[in-house]
Amino acid sequence: MPNVSFSEMKFTIAAATVAFAVARRSELLSEAEQEAAGIIVRGNFSNSHHHLESREVPAEFSWCDKDGVNYCTSSRNQHIPQYCGSCWAHGTVSALQDRIKIARGAKGIDIQLSIQHLLNCGNSGSCHGGSLDGPYQWIQSLGSSGISYETSNPYLACSSESTEGFCPHVDLTCNAKNIARTCGSFSQEGGACHGLSRYPNATVADYGHISGQSAMQQEILARGPIACLIDANPLLNFESGIIKDSSSSLDHVISVVGWGKDESEGSYWTVRNSWGEFWGEMGYVRVAFGSLGVEEACAWAVPGEFTAAEKNNQFHCHEGGDNCNGDSVVV
């Protein structure tokens, strides 16, 4: 082994880290690609954000601890069971889930929406990148059908073009089984998997796009967490603290659940990532105001109808799904 000094070794490790960060693939489609898919970049449905009543903004606010109540839904890891560049789906869906929890007054078991339904059927992206604005536009376009719940379509970290892990061996086409399904029994016992014609779902009544600290704070304060673009490169080896790096590019989507203020470090956004709770501060990162490009582009959605116990609006399917068999339903 060559005689290498400790300082040289540190430089080599640092250089390798920088090289990896520079080579990181963006998880965002270009604007041209988004528009070709029918997505309205920076689109608004009713533009209702501009009619929000201006509120006094407190120095600190978080939906994860509002008056002692946690309205934030669980963190996830987009990279298991294999790598999938689906941050755009995780960031937008997590903020929508939070807003549903807010609408429910934090009652009942948290509703988790199916990111796999979005990957299978949405026009918003794949494991190789997607859109900030597209997911809410797609869910809103589904009308009363809505996006299914995780329990009827769990996350596989696969999309139809992905060759990672077991993805090439899975049917990921948009059909009834890949929207919501159940399997009646073991296959050797004659059981079958059915697509469901009725399934718990959530809809979007309104959506929009905003930017800037003031608009973000007013929207979060009034209606809940939002999804925003961010420069992820400085986050790759983040461990803890308040990150203050400037942005070199926007290549990732996260959700912003609030903000805080540190006496010595200043104000920061409370950001939920989708890399699992082993990363960062239990899956979160504090980003200083004006850093990592967080304030440049954000999307919000207003939940419409959703299936919940307190609404008494569930259609009761049998264990095998025979009374909700949707296999013949054309998607």
mmCIF file of C-alpha atoms in Angstrom:
data_model
loop_
_atom_site.group_PDB
_atom_site.id
_atom_site.type_symbol
_atom_site.label_atom_id
_atom_site.label_comp_id
_atom_site.label_asym_id
_atom_site.label_seq_id
_atom_site.Cartn_x
_atom_site.Cartn_y
_atom_site.Cartn_z
ATOM 1 C CA MET A 1 0.000 0.000 0.000
ATOM 2 C CA PRO A 2 1.476 3.419 -0.927
ATOM 3 C CA ASN A 3 2.446 5.778 1.867
ATOM 4 C CA VAL A 4 -0.520 8.183 2.035
ATOM 5 C CA SER A 5 -0.805 10.923 4.622
ATOM 6 C CA PHE A 6 -3.992 11.425 6.636
ATOM 7 C CA SER A 7 -4.583 14.807 4.987
ATOM 8 C CA GLU A 8 -4.225 13.237 1.515
ATOM 9 C CA MET A 9 -6.659 10.494 2.493
ATOM 10 C CA LYS A 10 -9.210 13.069 3.675
ATOM 11 C CA PHE A 11 -8.862 14.945 0.394
ATOM 12 C CA THR A 12 -9.372 11.723 -1.605
ATOM 13 C CA ILE A 13 -12.522 10.841 0.351
ATOM 14 C CA ALA A 14 -13.865 14.382 -0.036
ATOM 15 C CA ALA A 15 -13.173 14.361 -3.780
ATOM 16 C CA ALA A 16 -14.969 11.031 -4.173
ATOM 17 C CA THR A 17 -17.954 12.382 -2.267
ATOM 18 C CA VAL A 18 -18.118 15.455 -4.486
ATOM 19 C CA ALA A 19 -17.837 13.297 -7.611
ATOM 20 C CA PHE A 20 -20.746 11.144 -6.417
ATOM 21 C CA ALA A 21 -22.842 14.205 -5.635
ATOM 22 C CA VAL A 22 -22.166 15.768 -9.037
ATOM 23 C CA ALA A 23 -23.088 12.495 -10.776
ATOM 24 C CA ARG A 24 -26.408 12.193 -8.928
ATOM 25 C CA ARG A 25 -29.274 11.845 -11.367
ATOM 26 C CA SER A 26 -32.002 14.461 -11.150
ATOM 27 C CA GLU A 27 -35.384 13.093 -10.145
ATOM 28 C CA LEU A 28 -37.222 15.815 -12.074
ATOM 29 C CA LEU A 29 -38.374 15.754 -15.677
ATOM 30 C CA SER A 30 -37.612 18.785 -17.831
ATOM 31 C CA GLU A 31 -40.426 21.277 -18.391
ATOM 32 C CA ALA A 32 -40.661 20.109 -22.019
ATOM 33 C CA GLU A 33 -41.098 16.491 -20.891
ATOM 34 C CA GLN A 34 -43.751 17.499 -18.367
ATOM 35 C CA GLU A 35 -45.691 19.527 -20.911
ATOM 36 C CA ALA A 36 -45.506 16.655 -23.413
ATOM 37 C CA ALA A 37 -47.190 14.468 -20.776
ATOM 38 C CA GLY A 38 -50.019 16.992 -20.432
ATOM 39 C CA ILE A 39 -48.847 18.510 -17.155
ATOM 40 C CA ILE A 40 -49.397 22.227 -16.649
ATOM 41 C CA VAL A 41 -46.111 23.466 -15.193
ATOM 42 C CA ARG A 42 -46.801 25.920 -12.335
ATOM 43 C CA GLY A 43 -50.496 25.259 -12.933
ATOM 44 C CA ASN A 44 -53.409 26.355 -10.765
ATOM 45 C CA PHE A 45 -56.920 24.905 -10.800
ATOM 46 C CA SER A 46 -59.024 27.610 -9.129
ATOM 47 C CA ASN A 47 -56.222 29.963 -8.012
ATOM 48 C CA SER A 48 -57.783 30.032 -4.546
ATOM 49 C CA HIS A 49 -54.406 30.593 -2.865
ATOM 50 C CA HIS A 50 -54.571 34.237 -3.828
ATOM 51 C CA HIS A 51 -57.771 34.561 -1.817
ATOM 52 C CA LEU A 52 -56.304 33.313 1.447
ATOM 53 C CA GLU A 53 -56.727 35.710 4.323
ATOM 54 C CA SER A 54 -53.350 37.122 5.310
ATOM 55 C CA ARG A 55 -52.414 35.971 8.795
ATOM 56 C CA GLU A 56 -49.785 37.079 11.263
ATOM 57 C CA VAL A 57 -46.902 34.653 10.894
ATOM 58 C CA PRO A 58 -45.429 33.295 14.128
ATOM 59 C CA ALA A 59 -41.683 32.814 14.513
ATOM 60 C CA GLU A 60 -42.208 29.056 14.791
ATOM 61 C CA PHE A 61 -44.932 26.774 13.476
ATOM 62 C CA SER A 62 -45.152 23.060 12.706
ATOM 63 C CA TRP A 63 -48.005 20.764 11.763
ATOM 64 C CA CYS A 64 -46.024 17.991 13.482
ATOM 65 C CA ASP A 65 -46.656 19.726 16.804
ATOM 66 C CA LYS A 66 -49.573 22.151 16.541
ATOM 67 C CA ASP A 67 -51.063 22.828 19.964
ATOM 68 C CA GLY A 68 -49.605 19.523 21.128
ATOM 69 C CA VAL A 69 -51.124 17.499 18.276
ATOM 70 C CA ASN A 70 -49.145 15.763 15.517
ATOM 71 C CA TYR A 71 -50.848 16.160 12.118
ATOM 72 C CA CYS A 72 -47.879 14.789 10.160
ATOM 73 C CA THR A 73 -48.231 11.330 8.661
ATOM 74 C CA SER A 74 -45.416 8.800 8.649
ATOM 75 C CA SER A 75 -42.113 9.074 6.830
ATOM 76 C CA ARG A 76 -41.257 6.599 4.060
ATOM 77 C CA ASN A 77 -38.183 5.446 2.140
ATOM 78 C CA GLN A 78 -38.486 5.754 -1.637
ATOM 79 C CA HIS A 79 -35.373 3.613 -2.208
ATOM 80 C CA ILE A 80 -36.605 0.234 -0.933
ATOM 81 C CA PRO A 81 -37.115 -2.553 -1.847
ATOM 82 C CA GLN A 82 -34.887 -1.153 -4.660
ATOM 83 C CA TYR A 83 -33.782 2.253 -5.862
ATOM 84 C CA CYS A 84 -36.565 4.336 -7.387
ATOM 85 C CA GLY A 85 -36.324 8.044 -8.191
ATOM 86 C CA SER A 86 -39.889 8.736 -7.089
ATOM 87 C CA CYS A 87 -39.311 11.654 -4.705
ATOM 88 C CA TRP A 88 -41.820 13.674 -6.744
ATOM 89 C CA ALA A 89 -44.545 11.184 -5.772
ATOM 90 C CA HIS A 90 -43.469 10.857 -2.138
ATOM 91 C CA GLY A 91 -43.143 14.587 -1.508
ATOM 92 C CA THR A 92 -46.525 15.490 -2.976
ATOM 93 C CA VAL A 93 -48.449 12.518 -1.586
ATOM 94 C CA SER A 94 -47.053 12.969 1.954
ATOM 95 C CA ALA A 95 -48.242 16.586 2.058
ATOM 96 C CA LEU A 96 -51.690 15.547 0.796
ATOM 97 C CA GLN A 97 -51.888 12.823 3.470
ATOM 98 C CA ASP A 98 -51.074 15.423 6.122
ATOM 99 C CA ARG A 99 -53.874 17.662 4.880
ATOM 100 C CA ILE A 100 -56.308 14.776 5.059
ATOM 101 C CA LYS A 101 -55.204 14.176 8.648
ATOM 102 C CA ILE A 102 -55.757 17.876 9.368
ATOM 103 C CA ALA A 103 -59.245 17.677 7.821
ATOM 104 C CA ARG A 104 -59.972 14.714 10.120
ATOM 105 C CA GLY A 105 -58.817 16.577 13.214
ATOM 106 C CA ALA A 106 -56.110 13.905 13.669
ATOM 107 C CA LYS A 107 -58.829 11.309 14.369
ATOM 108 C CA GLY A 108 -58.489 7.628 13.558
ATOM 109 C CA ILE A 109 -55.638 5.692 11.993
ATOM 110 C CA ASP A 110 -53.525 7.729 9.568
ATOM 111 C CA ILE A 111 -54.509 7.386 5.924
ATOM 112 C CA GLN A 112 -51.615 6.387 3.662
ATOM 113 C CA LEU A 113 -52.143 6.886 -0.057
ATOM 114 C CA SER A 114 -50.792 4.522 -2.708
ATOM 115 C CA ILE A 115 -47.704 5.906 -4.383
ATOM 116 C CA GLN A 116 -47.641 2.745 -6.496
ATOM 117 C CA HIS A 117 -51.035 3.680 -8.003
ATOM 118 C CA LEU A 118 -49.473 6.977 -9.072
ATOM 119 C CA LEU A 119 -46.432 5.167 -10.524
ATOM 120 C CA ASN A 120 -48.597 2.638 -12.370
ATOM 121 C CA CYS A 121 -51.209 4.976 -13.800
ATOM 122 C CA GLY A 122 -50.279 8.636 -13.368
ATOM 123 C CA ASN A 123 -48.850 10.810 -16.113
ATOM 124 C CA SER A 124 -46.523 12.522 -13.663
ATOM 125 C CA GLY A 125 -43.336 10.461 -13.815
ATOM 126 C CA SER A 126 -41.594 7.191 -13.061
ATOM 127 C CA CYS A 127 -38.644 5.799 -11.106
ATOM 128 C CA HIS A 128 -36.488 7.929 -13.416
ATOM 129 C CA GLY A 129 -38.013 11.262 -12.460
ATOM 130 C CA GLY A 130 -41.254 13.164 -12.369
ATOM 131 C CA SER A 131 -43.072 16.407 -11.756
ATOM 132 C CA LEU A 132 -43.838 18.656 -8.805
ATOM 133 C CA ASP A 133 -47.153 19.864 -10.251
ATOM 134 C CA GLY A 134 -48.297 16.709 -12.034
ATOM 135 C CA PRO A 135 -49.419 14.448 -9.159
ATOM 136 C CA TYR A 136 -52.072 16.809 -7.800
ATOM 137 C CA GLN A 137 -53.318 17.551 -11.314
ATOM 138 C CA TRP A 138 -53.590 13.818 -12.052
ATOM 139 C CA ILE A 139 -55.407 12.980 -8.798
ATOM 140 C CA GLN A 140 -57.822 15.864 -9.375
ATOM 141 C CA SER A 141 -58.524 14.548 -12.884
ATOM 142 C CA LEU A 142 -59.615 11.159 -11.455
ATOM 143 C CA GLY A 143 -62.728 12.752 -9.989
ATOM 144 C CA SER A 144 -64.573 10.572 -7.470
ATOM 145 C CA SER A 145 -62.371 7.526 -8.242
ATOM 146 C CA GLY A 146 -59.405 9.130 -6.510
ATOM 147 C CA ILE A 147 -56.060 7.657 -5.555
ATOM 148 C CA SER A 148 -56.220 4.301 -3.765
ATOM 149 C CA TYR A 149 -54.903 3.577 -0.291
ATOM 150 C CA GLU A 150 -51.609 1.824 0.465
ATOM 151 C CA THR A 151 -53.362 -1.267 1.851
ATOM 152 C CA SER A 152 -54.761 -2.124 -1.588
ATOM 153 C CA ASN A 153 -51.659 -1.198 -3.596
ATOM 154 C CA PRO A 154 -48.389 -1.237 -1.599
ATOM 155 C CA TYR A 155 -45.223 0.506 -2.731
ATOM 156 C CA LEU A 156 -42.933 -1.654 -4.889
ATOM 157 C CA ALA A 157 -40.369 1.012 -5.861
ATOM 158 C CA CYS A 158 -40.981 0.042 -9.498
ATOM 159 C CA SER A 159 -42.316 1.655 -12.639
ATOM 160 C CA SER A 160 -42.782 0.055 -16.054
ATOM 161 C CA GLU A 161 -39.388 1.127 -17.459
ATOM 162 C CA SER A 162 -37.323 0.287 -14.366
ATOM 163 C CA THR A 163 -34.812 -2.573 -14.596
ATOM 164 C CA GLU A 164 -33.798 -2.426 -10.918
ATOM 165 C CA GLY A 165 -34.184 -5.519 -8.738
ATOM 166 C CA PHE A 166 -37.389 -7.447 -9.417
ATOM 167 C CA CYS A 167 -39.070 -4.644 -11.403
ATOM 168 C CA PRO A 168 -38.696 -6.348 -14.852
ATOM 169 C CA HIS A 169 -40.627 -9.356 -13.511
ATOM 170 C CA VAL A 170 -43.648 -7.399 -12.239
ATOM 171 C CA ASP A 171 -46.741 -6.361 -14.183
ATOM 172 C CA LEU A 172 -46.884 -2.575 -13.760
ATOM 173 C CA THR A 173 -49.408 -1.730 -16.459
ATOM 174 C CA CYS A 174 -52.326 0.471 -15.493
ATOM 175 C CA ASN A 175 -55.142 -2.042 -15.031
ATOM 176 C CA ALA A 176 -57.678 -2.745 -12.308
ATOM 177 C CA LYS A 177 -55.288 -4.986 -10.352
ATOM 178 C CA ASN A 178 -52.607 -2.298 -10.392
ATOM 179 C CA ILE A 179 -54.945 0.357 -9.005
ATOM 180 C CA ALA A 180 -56.375 -1.605 -6.066
ATOM 181 C CA ARG A 181 -56.396 -5.358 -5.494
ATOM 182 C CA THR A 182 -56.824 -8.225 -3.083
ATOM 183 C CA CYS A 183 -55.902 -11.911 -3.275
ATOM 184 C CA GLY A 184 -58.415 -14.453 -1.968
ATOM 185 C CA SER A 185 -56.150 -17.356 -1.022
ATOM 186 C CA PHE A 186 -52.940 -19.199 -1.923
ATOM 187 C CA SER A 187 -52.742 -19.928 -5.644
ATOM 188 C CA GLN A 188 -52.434 -23.689 -5.049
ATOM 189 C CA GLU A 189 -55.773 -23.524 -3.265
ATOM 190 C CA GLY A 190 -57.444 -21.963 -6.276
ATOM 191 C CA GLY A 191 -57.304 -18.446 -4.918
ATOM 192 C CA ALA A 192 -57.056 -15.533 -7.283
ATOM 193 C CA CYS A 193 -56.080 -11.894 -7.149
ATOM 194 C CA HIS A 194 -58.763 -9.448 -8.247
ATOM 195 C CA GLY A 195 -58.718 -5.815 -9.147
ATOM 196 C CA LEU A 196 -61.264 -3.994 -7.010
ATOM 197 C CA SER A 197 -64.133 -2.010 -8.513
ATOM 198 C CA ARG A 198 -64.666 -0.280 -5.159
ATOM 199 C CA TYR A 199 -61.808 0.750 -2.892
ATOM 200 C CA PRO A 200 -60.968 3.386 -0.270
ATOM 201 C CA ASN A 201 -59.643 6.476 -2.051
ATOM 202 C CA ALA A 202 -58.900 10.160 -1.703
ATOM 203 C CA THR A 203 -59.585 12.975 -4.143
ATOM 204 C CA VAL A 204 -58.218 16.459 -4.767
ATOM 205 C CA ALA A 205 -60.645 19.372 -4.939
ATOM 206 C CA ASP A 206 -58.130 22.082 -5.799
ATOM 207 C CA TYR A 207 -54.417 22.513 -6.465
ATOM 208 C CA GLY A 208 -51.931 25.258 -7.196
ATOM 209 C CA HIS A 209 -48.323 26.419 -7.418
ATOM 210 C CA ILE A 210 -46.595 29.057 -5.280
ATOM 211 C CA SER A 211 -43.122 30.381 -4.525
ATOM 212 C CA GLY A 212 -41.461 32.647 -1.991
ATOM 213 C CA GLN A 213 -41.241 32.651 1.790
ATOM 214 C CA SER A 214 -44.361 34.724 2.429
ATOM 215 C CA ALA A 215 -46.654 32.707 0.149
ATOM 216 C CA MET A 216 -45.309 29.446 1.570
ATOM 217 C CA GLN A 217 -45.884 30.487 5.170
ATOM 218 C CA GLN A 218 -49.402 31.744 4.494
ATOM 219 C CA GLU A 219 -50.350 28.541 2.645
ATOM 220 C CA ILE A 220 -48.835 26.216 5.267
ATOM 221 C CA LEU A 221 -50.360 28.166 8.139
ATOM 222 C CA ALA A 222 -53.824 28.239 6.581
ATOM 223 C CA ARG A 223 -54.158 24.811 4.998
ATOM 224 C CA GLY A 224 -51.256 22.498 5.752
ATOM 225 C CA PRO A 225 -47.934 21.132 4.463
ATOM 226 C CA ILE A 226 -46.820 21.694 0.874
ATOM 227 C CA ALA A 227 -44.451 19.994 -1.584
ATOM 228 C CA CYS A 228 -41.393 21.904 -2.840
ATOM 229 C CA LEU A 229 -38.339 21.475 -5.040
ATOM 230 C CA ILE A 230 -34.912 21.344 -3.424
ATOM 231 C CA ASP A 231 -31.253 20.878 -4.300
ATOM 232 C CA ALA A 232 -30.568 17.403 -2.889
ATOM 233 C CA ASN A 233 -26.826 17.213 -3.466
ATOM 234 C CA PRO A 234 -25.892 18.886 -0.144
ATOM 235 C CA LEU A 235 -28.327 16.515 1.600
ATOM 236 C CA LEU A 236 -26.624 13.272 0.569
ATOM 237 C CA ASN A 237 -24.274 13.172 3.552
ATOM 238 C CA PHE A 238 -26.307 15.397 5.882
ATOM 239 C CA GLU A 239 -26.499 14.149 9.459
ATOM 240 C CA SER A 240 -27.974 16.856 11.687
ATOM 241 C CA GLY A 241 -28.249 20.588 12.254
ATOM 242 C CA ILE A 242 -29.454 23.480 10.108
ATOM 243 C CA ILE A 243 -28.174 23.319 6.543
ATOM 244 C CA LYS A 244 -27.330 26.641 4.869
ATOM 245 C CA ASP A 245 -25.931 25.703 1.473
ATOM 246 C CA SER A 246 -26.987 27.672 -1.579
ATOM 247 C CA SER A 247 -28.643 25.917 -4.518
ATOM 248 C CA SER A 248 -26.768 24.842 -7.645
ATOM 249 C CA SER A 249 -29.735 22.967 -9.166
ATOM 250 C CA LEU A 250 -33.214 21.773 -8.245
ATOM 251 C CA ASP A 251 -33.445 18.010 -8.618
ATOM 252 C CA HIS A 252 -35.597 16.628 -5.809
ATOM 253 C CA VAL A 253 -39.063 17.020 -4.212
ATOM 254 C CA ILE A 254 -39.720 17.144 -0.468
ATOM 255 C CA SER A 255 -42.567 18.315 1.769
ATOM 256 C CA VAL A 256 -42.405 21.327 4.079
ATOM 257 C CA VAL A 257 -44.406 20.937 7.284
ATOM 258 C CA GLY A 258 -43.502 24.212 9.011
ATOM 259 C CA TRP A 259 -40.656 26.403 10.165
ATOM 260 C CA GLY A 260 -38.674 27.280 13.261
ATOM 261 C CA LYS A 261 -36.082 29.670 14.619
ATOM 262 C CA ASP A 262 -32.774 28.945 16.259
ATOM 263 C CA GLU A 263 -31.280 31.661 18.465
ATOM 264 C CA SER A 264 -27.836 31.374 16.916
ATOM 265 C CA GLU A 265 -28.574 29.953 13.432
ATOM 266 C CA GLY A 266 -31.711 31.901 12.493
ATOM 267 C CA SER A 267 -34.957 30.788 10.829
ATOM 268 C CA TYR A 268 -35.338 27.509 8.969
ATOM 269 C CA TRP A 269 -37.881 25.323 7.147
ATOM 270 C CA THR A 270 -38.844 21.971 8.673
ATOM 271 C CA VAL A 271 -38.501 19.577 5.745
ATOM 272 C CA ARG A 272 -39.578 15.938 5.515
ATOM 273 C CA ASN A 273 -37.542 13.880 3.077
ATOM 274 C CA SER A 274 -38.334 10.410 1.662
ATOM 275 C CA TRP A 275 -35.071 8.582 2.383
ATOM 276 C CA GLY A 276 -36.180 6.817 5.559
ATOM 277 C CA GLU A 277 -35.834 7.651 9.226
ATOM 278 C CA PHE A 278 -32.225 6.428 9.417
ATOM 279 C CA TRP A 279 -31.289 9.529 7.389
ATOM 280 C CA GLY A 280 -31.004 13.050 8.795
ATOM 281 C CA GLU A 281 -33.006 13.940 11.874
ATOM 282 C CA MET A 282 -35.365 10.947 11.834
ATOM 283 C CA GLY A 283 -36.085 11.560 8.157
ATOM 284 C CA TYR A 284 -36.286 15.355 8.481
ATOM 285 C CA VAL A 285 -33.869 18.196 7.795
ATOM 286 C CA ARG A 286 -33.882 21.830 8.893
ATOM 287 C CA VAL A 287 -33.109 24.096 5.932
ATOM 288 C CA ALA A 288 -32.241 27.749 6.573
ATOM 289 C CA PHE A 289 -34.490 30.300 4.899
ATOM 290 C CA GLY A 290 -33.073 31.096 1.467
ATOM 291 C CA SER A 291 -31.093 27.845 1.219
ATOM 292 C CA LEU A 292 -31.152 24.878 -1.192
ATOM 293 C CA GLY A 293 -33.691 26.618 -3.430
ATOM 294 C CA VAL A 294 -36.645 25.495 -1.284
ATOM 295 C CA GLU A 295 -38.535 28.757 -1.829
ATOM 296 C CA GLU A 296 -38.350 28.703 -5.642
ATOM 297 C CA ALA A 297 -41.196 26.298 -6.493
ATOM 298 C CA CYS A 298 -43.892 24.654 -4.366
ATOM 299 C CA ALA A 299 -47.232 22.930 -4.966
ATOM 300 C CA TRP A 300 -50.297 22.578 -2.737
ATOM 301 C CA ALA A 301 -53.526 20.608 -2.876
ATOM 302 C CA VAL A 302 -56.878 20.817 -1.095
ATOM 303 C CA PRO A 303 -58.319 17.376 -0.273
ATOM 304 C CA GLY A 304 -61.742 16.573 -1.641
ATOM 305 C CA GLU A 305 -63.717 13.515 -0.555
ATOM 306 C CA PHE A 306 -61.869 10.609 1.074
ATOM 307 C CA THR A 307 -62.865 7.295 2.620
ATOM 308 C CA ALA A 308 -62.803 7.250 6.416
ATOM 309 C CA ALA A 309 -64.568 5.440 9.260
ATOM 310 C CA GLU A 310 -66.078 8.628 10.676
ATOM 311 C CA LYS A 311 -67.596 9.449 7.279
ATOM 312 C CA ASN A 312 -69.354 6.058 7.102
ATOM 313 C CA ASN A 313 -68.630 5.999 3.356
ATOM 314 C CA GLN A 314 -66.771 2.711 2.963
ATOM 315 C CA PHE A 315 -68.029 0.116 0.469
ATOM 316 C CA HIS A 316 -67.579 -3.202 2.301
ATOM 317 C CA CYS A 317 -65.769 -5.709 0.071
ATOM 318 C CA HIS A 318 -65.442 -9.382 1.024
ATOM 319 C CA GLU A 319 -62.081 -10.880 1.992
ATOM 320 C CA GLY A 320 -61.633 -12.369 -1.474
ATOM 321 C CA GLY A 321 -63.027 -9.317 -3.250
ATOM 322 C CA ASP A 322 -65.735 -11.310 -5.030
ATOM 323 C CA ASN A 323 -68.406 -8.634 -4.523
ATOM 324 C CA CYS A 324 -65.972 -5.916 -5.692
ATOM 325 C CA ASN A 325 -64.430 -7.751 -8.633
ATOM 326 C CA GLY A 326 -63.168 -5.077 -11.000
ATOM 327 C CA ASP A 327 -61.082 -7.242 -13.337
ATOM 328 C CA SER A 328 -63.367 -6.405 -16.248
ATOM 329 C CA VAL A 329 -63.265 -2.678 -15.553
ATOM 330 C CA VAL A 330 -61.565 -0.765 -18.382
ATOM 331 C CA VAL A 331 -59.084 1.802 -17.014
#
